[in-house]
Tab-separated table of C-alpha atoms in Angstrom:
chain	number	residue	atom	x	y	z
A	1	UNK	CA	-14.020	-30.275	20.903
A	2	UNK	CA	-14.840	-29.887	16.925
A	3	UNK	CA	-11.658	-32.096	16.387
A	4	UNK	CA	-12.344	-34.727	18.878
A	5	UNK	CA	-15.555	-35.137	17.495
A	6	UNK	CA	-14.442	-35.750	14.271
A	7	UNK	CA	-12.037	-38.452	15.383
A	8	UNK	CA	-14.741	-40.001	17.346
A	9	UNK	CA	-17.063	-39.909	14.319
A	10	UNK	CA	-14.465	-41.221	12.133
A	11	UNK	CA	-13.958	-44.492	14.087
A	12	UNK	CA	-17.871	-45.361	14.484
A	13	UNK	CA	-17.962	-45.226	11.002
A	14	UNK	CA	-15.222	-47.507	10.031
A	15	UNK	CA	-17.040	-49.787	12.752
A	16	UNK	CA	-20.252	-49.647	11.410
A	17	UNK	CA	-18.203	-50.278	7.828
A	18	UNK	CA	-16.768	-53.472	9.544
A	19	UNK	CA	-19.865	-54.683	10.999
A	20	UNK	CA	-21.546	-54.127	7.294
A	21	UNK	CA	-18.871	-56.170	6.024
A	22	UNK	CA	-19.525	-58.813	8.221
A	23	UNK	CA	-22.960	-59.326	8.127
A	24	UNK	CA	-22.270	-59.267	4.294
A	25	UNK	CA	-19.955	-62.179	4.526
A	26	UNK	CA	-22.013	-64.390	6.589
A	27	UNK	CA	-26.241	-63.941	5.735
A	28	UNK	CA	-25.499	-63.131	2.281
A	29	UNK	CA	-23.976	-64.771	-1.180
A	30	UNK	CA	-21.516	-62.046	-1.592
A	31	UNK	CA	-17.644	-61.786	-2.846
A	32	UNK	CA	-15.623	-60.446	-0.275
A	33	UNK	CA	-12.798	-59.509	-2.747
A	34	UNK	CA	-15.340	-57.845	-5.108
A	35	UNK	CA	-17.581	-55.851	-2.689
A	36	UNK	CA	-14.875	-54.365	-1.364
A	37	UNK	CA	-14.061	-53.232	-4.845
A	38	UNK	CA	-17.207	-52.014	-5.682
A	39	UNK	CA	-17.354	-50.287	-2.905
A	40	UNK	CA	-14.202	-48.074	-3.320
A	41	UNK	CA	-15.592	-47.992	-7.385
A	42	UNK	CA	-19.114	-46.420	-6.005
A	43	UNK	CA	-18.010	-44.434	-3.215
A	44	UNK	CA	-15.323	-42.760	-5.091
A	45	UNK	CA	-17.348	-42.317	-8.242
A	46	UNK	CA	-20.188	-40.682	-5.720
A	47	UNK	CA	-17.146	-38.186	-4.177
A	48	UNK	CA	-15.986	-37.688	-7.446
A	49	UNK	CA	-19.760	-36.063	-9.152
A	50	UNK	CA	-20.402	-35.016	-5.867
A	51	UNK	CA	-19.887	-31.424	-6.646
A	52	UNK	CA	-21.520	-30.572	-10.277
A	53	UNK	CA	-20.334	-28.271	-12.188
A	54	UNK	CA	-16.854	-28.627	-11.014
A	55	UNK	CA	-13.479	-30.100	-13.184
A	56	UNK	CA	-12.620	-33.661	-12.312
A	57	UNK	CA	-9.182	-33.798	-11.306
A	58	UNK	CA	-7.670	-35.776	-13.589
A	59	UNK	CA	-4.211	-34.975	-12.846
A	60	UNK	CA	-4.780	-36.781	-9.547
A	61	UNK	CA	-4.710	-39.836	-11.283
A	62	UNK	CA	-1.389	-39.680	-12.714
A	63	UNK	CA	0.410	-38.902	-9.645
A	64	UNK	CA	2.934	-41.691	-8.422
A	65	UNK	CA	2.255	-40.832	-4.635
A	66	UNK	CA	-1.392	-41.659	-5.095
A	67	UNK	CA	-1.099	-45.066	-6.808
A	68	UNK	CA	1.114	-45.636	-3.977
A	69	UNK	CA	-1.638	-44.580	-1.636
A	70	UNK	CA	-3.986	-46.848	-3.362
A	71	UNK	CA	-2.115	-50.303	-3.134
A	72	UNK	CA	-1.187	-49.505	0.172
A	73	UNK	CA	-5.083	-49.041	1.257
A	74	UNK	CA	-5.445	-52.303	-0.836
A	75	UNK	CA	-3.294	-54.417	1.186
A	76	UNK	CA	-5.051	-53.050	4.543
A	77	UNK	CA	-8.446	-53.418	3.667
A	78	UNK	CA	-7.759	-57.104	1.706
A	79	UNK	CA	-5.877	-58.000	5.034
A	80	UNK	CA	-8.543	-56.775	7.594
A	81	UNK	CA	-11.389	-58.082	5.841
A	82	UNK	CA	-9.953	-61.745	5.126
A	83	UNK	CA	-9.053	-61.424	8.784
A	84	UNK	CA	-12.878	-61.424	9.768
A	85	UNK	CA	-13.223	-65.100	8.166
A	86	UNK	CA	-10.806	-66.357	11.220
A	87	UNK	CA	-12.174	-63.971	13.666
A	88	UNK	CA	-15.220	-61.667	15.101
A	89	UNK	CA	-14.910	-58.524	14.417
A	90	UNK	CA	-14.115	-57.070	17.908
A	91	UNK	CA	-11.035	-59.513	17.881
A	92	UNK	CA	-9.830	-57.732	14.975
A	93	UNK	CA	-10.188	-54.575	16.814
A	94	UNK	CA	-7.972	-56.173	19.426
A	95	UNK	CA	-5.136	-57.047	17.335
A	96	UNK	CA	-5.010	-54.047	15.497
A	97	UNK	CA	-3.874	-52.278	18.383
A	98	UNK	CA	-0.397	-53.284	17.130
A	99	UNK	CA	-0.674	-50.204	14.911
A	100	UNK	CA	-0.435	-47.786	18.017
A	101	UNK	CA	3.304	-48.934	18.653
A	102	UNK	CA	3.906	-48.814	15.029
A	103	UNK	CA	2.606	-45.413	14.941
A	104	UNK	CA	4.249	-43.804	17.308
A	105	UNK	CA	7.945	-45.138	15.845
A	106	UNK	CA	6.465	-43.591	12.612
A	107	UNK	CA	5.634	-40.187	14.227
A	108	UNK	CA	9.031	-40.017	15.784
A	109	UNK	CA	11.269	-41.044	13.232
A	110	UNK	CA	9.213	-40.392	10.061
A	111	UNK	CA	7.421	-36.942	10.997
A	112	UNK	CA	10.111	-36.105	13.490
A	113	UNK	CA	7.153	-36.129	16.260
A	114	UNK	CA	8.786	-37.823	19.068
A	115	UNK	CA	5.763	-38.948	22.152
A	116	UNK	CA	6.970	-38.680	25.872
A	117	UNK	CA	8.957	-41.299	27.632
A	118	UNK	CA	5.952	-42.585	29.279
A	119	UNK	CA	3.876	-43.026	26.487
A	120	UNK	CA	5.638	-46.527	25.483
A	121	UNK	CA	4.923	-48.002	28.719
A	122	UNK	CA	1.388	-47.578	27.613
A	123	UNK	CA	2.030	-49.143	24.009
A	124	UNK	CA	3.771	-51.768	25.878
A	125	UNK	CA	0.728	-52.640	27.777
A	126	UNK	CA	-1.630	-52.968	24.231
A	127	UNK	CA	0.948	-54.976	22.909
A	128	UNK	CA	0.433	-57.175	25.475
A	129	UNK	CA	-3.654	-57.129	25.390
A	130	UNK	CA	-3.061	-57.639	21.560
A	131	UNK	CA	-0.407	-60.513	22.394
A	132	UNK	CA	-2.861	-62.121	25.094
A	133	UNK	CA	-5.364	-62.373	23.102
A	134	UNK	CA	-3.765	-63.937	19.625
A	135	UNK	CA	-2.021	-66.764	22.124
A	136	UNK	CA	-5.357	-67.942	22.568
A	137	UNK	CA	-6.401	-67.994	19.226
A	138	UNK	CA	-6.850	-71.542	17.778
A	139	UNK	CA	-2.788	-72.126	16.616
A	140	UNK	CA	-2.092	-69.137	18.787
A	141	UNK	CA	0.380	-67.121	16.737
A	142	UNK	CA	0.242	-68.919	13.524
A	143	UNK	CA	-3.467	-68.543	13.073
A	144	UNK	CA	-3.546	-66.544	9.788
A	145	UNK	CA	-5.826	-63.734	11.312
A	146	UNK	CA	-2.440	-62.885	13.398
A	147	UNK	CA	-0.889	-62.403	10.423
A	148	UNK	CA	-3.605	-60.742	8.282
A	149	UNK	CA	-3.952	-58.244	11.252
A	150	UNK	CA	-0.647	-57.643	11.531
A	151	UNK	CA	0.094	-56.675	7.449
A	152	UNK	CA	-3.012	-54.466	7.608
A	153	UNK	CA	-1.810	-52.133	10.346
A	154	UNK	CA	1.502	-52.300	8.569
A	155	UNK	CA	-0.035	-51.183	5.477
A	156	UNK	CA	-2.512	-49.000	7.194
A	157	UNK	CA	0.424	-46.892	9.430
A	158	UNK	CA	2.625	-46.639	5.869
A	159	UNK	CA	-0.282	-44.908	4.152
A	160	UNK	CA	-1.500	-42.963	7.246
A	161	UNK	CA	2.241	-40.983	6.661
A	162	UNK	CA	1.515	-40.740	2.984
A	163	UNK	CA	-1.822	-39.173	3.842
A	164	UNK	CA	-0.629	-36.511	6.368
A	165	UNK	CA	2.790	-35.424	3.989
A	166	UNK	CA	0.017	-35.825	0.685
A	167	UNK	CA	0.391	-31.920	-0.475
A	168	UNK	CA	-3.349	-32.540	-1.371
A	169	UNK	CA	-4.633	-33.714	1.689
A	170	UNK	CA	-3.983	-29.868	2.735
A	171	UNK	CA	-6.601	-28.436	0.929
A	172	UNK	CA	-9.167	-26.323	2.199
A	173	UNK	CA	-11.564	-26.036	-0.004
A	174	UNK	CA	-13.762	-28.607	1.260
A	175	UNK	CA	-15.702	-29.546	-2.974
A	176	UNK	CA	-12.100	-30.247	-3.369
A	177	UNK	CA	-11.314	-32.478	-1.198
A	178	UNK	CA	-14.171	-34.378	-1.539
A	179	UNK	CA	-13.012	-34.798	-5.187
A	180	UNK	CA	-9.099	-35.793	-4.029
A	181	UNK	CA	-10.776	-38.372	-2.029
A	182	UNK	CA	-12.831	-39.533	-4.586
A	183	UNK	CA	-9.848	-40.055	-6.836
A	184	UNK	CA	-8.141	-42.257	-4.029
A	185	UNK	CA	-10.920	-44.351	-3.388
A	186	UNK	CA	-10.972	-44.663	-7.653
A	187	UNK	CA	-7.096	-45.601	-7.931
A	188	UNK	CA	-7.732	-47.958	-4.828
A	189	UNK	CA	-10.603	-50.110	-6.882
A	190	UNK	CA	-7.981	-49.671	-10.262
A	191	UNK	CA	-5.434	-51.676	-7.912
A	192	UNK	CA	-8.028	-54.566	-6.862
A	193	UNK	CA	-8.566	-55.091	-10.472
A	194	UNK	CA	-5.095	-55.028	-11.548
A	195	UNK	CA	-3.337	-56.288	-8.711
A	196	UNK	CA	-4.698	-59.571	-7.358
A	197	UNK	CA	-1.721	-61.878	-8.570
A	198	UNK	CA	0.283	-59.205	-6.385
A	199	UNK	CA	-1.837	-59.236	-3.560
A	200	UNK	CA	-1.502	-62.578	-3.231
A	201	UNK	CA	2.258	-63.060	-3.201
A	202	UNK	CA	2.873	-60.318	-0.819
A	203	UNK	CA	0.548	-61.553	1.870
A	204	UNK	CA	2.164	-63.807	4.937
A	205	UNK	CA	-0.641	-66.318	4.603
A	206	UNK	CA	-3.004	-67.403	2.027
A	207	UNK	CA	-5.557	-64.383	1.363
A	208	UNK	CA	-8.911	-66.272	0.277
A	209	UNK	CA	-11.418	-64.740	-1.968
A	210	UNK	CA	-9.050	-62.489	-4.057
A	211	UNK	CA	-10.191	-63.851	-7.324
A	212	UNK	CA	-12.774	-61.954	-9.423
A	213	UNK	CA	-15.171	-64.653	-10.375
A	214	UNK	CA	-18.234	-63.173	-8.485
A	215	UNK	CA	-17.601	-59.862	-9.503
A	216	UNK	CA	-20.879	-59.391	-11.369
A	217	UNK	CA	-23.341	-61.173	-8.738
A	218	UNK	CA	-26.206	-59.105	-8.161
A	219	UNK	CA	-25.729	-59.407	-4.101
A	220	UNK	CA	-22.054	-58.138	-4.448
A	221	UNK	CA	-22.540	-55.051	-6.627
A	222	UNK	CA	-25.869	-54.163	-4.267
A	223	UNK	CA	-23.942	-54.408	-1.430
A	224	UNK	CA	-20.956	-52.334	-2.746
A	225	UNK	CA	-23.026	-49.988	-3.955
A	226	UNK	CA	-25.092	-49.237	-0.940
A	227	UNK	CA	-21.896	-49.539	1.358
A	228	UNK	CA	-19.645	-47.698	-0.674
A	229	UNK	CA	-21.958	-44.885	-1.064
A	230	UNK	CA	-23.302	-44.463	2.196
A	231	UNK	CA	-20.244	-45.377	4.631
A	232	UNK	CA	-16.365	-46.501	2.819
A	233	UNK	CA	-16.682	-43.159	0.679
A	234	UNK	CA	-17.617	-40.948	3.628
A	235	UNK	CA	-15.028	-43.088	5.700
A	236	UNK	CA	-12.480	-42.150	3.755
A	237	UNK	CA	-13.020	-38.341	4.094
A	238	UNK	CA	-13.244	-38.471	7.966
A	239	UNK	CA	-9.972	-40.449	7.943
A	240	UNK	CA	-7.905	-37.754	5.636
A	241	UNK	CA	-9.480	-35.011	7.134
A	242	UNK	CA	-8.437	-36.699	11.123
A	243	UNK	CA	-4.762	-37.101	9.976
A	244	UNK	CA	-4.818	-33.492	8.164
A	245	UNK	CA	-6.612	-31.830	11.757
A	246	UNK	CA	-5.332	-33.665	14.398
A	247	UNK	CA	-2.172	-35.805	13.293
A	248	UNK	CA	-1.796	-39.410	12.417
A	249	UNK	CA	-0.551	-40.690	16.126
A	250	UNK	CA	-4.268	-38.951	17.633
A	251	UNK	CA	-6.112	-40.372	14.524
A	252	UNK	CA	-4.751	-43.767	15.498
A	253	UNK	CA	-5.242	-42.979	19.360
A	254	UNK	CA	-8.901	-42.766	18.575
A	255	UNK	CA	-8.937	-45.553	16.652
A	256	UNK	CA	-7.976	-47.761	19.202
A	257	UNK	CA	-11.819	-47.732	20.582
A	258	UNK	CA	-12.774	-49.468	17.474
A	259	UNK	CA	-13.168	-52.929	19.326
A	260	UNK	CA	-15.760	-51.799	21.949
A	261	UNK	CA	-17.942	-49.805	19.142
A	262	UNK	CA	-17.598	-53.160	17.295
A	263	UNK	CA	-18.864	-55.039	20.120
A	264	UNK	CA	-21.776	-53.045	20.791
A	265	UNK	CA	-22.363	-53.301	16.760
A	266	UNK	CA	-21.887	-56.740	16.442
A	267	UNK	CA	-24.394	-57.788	19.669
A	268	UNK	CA	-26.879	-55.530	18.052
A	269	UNK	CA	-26.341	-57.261	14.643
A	270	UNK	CA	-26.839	-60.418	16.398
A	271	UNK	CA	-30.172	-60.010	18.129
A	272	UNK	CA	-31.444	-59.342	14.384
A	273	UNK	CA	-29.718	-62.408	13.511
A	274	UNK	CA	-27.640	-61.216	11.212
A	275	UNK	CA	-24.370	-62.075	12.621
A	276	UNK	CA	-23.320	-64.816	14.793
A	277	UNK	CA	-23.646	-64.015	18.637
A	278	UNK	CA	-20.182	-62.989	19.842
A	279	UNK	CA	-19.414	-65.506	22.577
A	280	UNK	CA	-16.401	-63.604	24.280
A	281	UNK	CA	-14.785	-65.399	27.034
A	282	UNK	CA	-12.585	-64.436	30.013
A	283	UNK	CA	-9.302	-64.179	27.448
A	284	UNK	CA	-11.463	-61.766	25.178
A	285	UNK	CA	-12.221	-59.139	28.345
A	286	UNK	CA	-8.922	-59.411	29.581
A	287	UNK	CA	-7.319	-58.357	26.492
A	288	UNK	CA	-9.774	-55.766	26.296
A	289	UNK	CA	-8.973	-54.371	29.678
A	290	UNK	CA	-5.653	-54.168	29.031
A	291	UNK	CA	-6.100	-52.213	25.770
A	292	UNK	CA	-8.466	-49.954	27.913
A	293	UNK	CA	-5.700	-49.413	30.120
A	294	UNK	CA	-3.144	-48.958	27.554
A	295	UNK	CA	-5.149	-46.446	26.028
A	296	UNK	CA	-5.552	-44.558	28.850
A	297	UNK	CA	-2.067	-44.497	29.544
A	298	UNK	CA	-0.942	-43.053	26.481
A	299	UNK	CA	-3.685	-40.352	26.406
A	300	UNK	CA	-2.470	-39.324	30.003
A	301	UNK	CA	1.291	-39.124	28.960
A	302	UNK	CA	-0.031	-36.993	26.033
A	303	UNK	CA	-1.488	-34.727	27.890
A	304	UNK	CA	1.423	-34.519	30.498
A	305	UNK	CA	3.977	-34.131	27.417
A	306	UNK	CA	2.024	-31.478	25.567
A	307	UNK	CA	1.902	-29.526	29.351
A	308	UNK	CA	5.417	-29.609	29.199
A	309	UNK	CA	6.006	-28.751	26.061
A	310	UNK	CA	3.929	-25.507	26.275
A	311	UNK	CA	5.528	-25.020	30.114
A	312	UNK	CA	8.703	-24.547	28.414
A	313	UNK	CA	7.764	-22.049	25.787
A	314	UNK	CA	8.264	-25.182	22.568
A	315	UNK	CA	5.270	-26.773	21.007
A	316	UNK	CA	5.160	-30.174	19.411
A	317	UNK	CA	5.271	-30.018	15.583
A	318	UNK	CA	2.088	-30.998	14.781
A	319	UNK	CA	-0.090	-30.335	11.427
A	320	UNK	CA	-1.613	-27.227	11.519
């Protein structure tokens, strides 16, 4: 129960972080592209002192695997939030159920994790709620929030495996990791600065707002500060410490209930009119149905597979 909680807990906060970022983009004057770094800058920096007394890890930020880490969650969170300019925010949630396929192919030929037989029948039917939905998008598959979506689950599945194999996502001193985490979230802002020239020519579409030119407005740095402090920092730890406890296919698994937290979010963001209302028509609940149904699928065939596995005396090589 402790570890579904914290897999639970770890996707309403990434909603509430998406919501946030929302509501930021549309009542206020802010820079999408720089709140987003100044929110990695302040919630790192706040993991980082967190624990007084303690050495800063410096070597952290000299190893290769990390800077990887970092312009990996660049790409995702760049994608995903340019994304919400084409799209509500429970939409997004839709389409980035295309990371639960991409996940599992990870698991079983990355981590060597391979899910039952009947568990792609069940990917198969997200990939067609995900599908469903970005047909009736306006340009249907060429609208760039397809595309967005698609190169931040990409991005967010490649550093999901970094995150699990990280030799320093395995410790257990819990000061510790707060500080490892910190240091991630610190290389991650490093990249935004350096890297927007980059950004820019790896994305399928145009990425707007990745220029720095509102980096110092008052409303951006407020608004990274408050949201990096209070939910992207403490996001991050409940996402390394879901892929370290329960695996990066069940992290993901949970994950896929983003879009109906974000609904409920995003109504109750619009009755304090801070958010357009979501209008959702029939093509919205249908693709949401057949997530819901996908979902359930693959939780049953897990369940079945792990029975079987223990039935006949193997277990499935999960993290400890």
């Amino acid at each position: 129960m402790p570890v579904l909680i914290l897999l639970v807990s770890t996707t309403v906060v990434w909603a509430m972080l998406l919501v946030c970022n929302r509501i930021a983009l549309t009542a206020f004057d802010v820079d999408v592209y720089a709140m987003t770094c100044w929110q990695l800058v302040f919630g790192g920096l706040a993991l980082v002192l967190l624990a007084p007394g303690r050495t800063i890890p410096w070597r952290q930020f000299t190893l290769r695997i990390n800077w990887a880490y970092g312009i990996l969650r660049v790409l995702t969170g760049v994608s995903w939030t340019a994304a919400l300019v084409y799209i509500s925010a429970p939409e997004s949630g839709i389409l980035s159920q295309t990371g639960m396929p991409m996940a599992a192919l990870a698991a079983a030929f990355i981590l060597g994790r391979a899910p039952g037989k009947s568990e792609w029948f069940g990917h198969a039917i997200l990939l067609t709620g995900a599908g469903f939905l970005a047909w009736h998008l306006p340009d249907g598959f060429a609208n760039p929030a397809v595309w967005l979506m698609l190169a931040s689950e990409v991005t967010a599945i490649s550093s999901s495996v970094l995150a699990e194999k990280h030799p320093d996502n395995q410790i257990r001193d819990a000061w510790s990791h707060l500080r490892f985490t910190g240091v991630l979230l610190l290389i991650t802002a490093s990249v935004f600065l350096i890297f927007p020239p980059l950004i820019g020519a790896i994305s399928p579409v145009p990425i707007p707002y990745t220029s720095l030119d509102g980096f110092f407005g008052i409303e951006t740095i407020l608004a990274g500060l408050i949201l990096g402090t209070l939910l992207r920092g403490p996001a991050m730890v409940l996402t390394l410490r879901s892929i370290k406890t329960a695996g990066m296919e069940k992290y993901i698994l949970a994950t896929s209930i983003l879009p109906f937290i974000l609904l409920g979010l995003e109504m109750l963001a619009a009755r304090f009119d801070l958010t357009p209302a979501p209008t959702h028509d029939s093509v919205f609940w249908i693709s949401a149905l057949l997530v819901m149904l996908g979902i359930m699928q693959i939780t049953y065939s897990k369940r079945r597979h792990a029975k079987r596995l223990k039935s006949l005396g193997t277990t499935d090589p999960a993290p400890a």
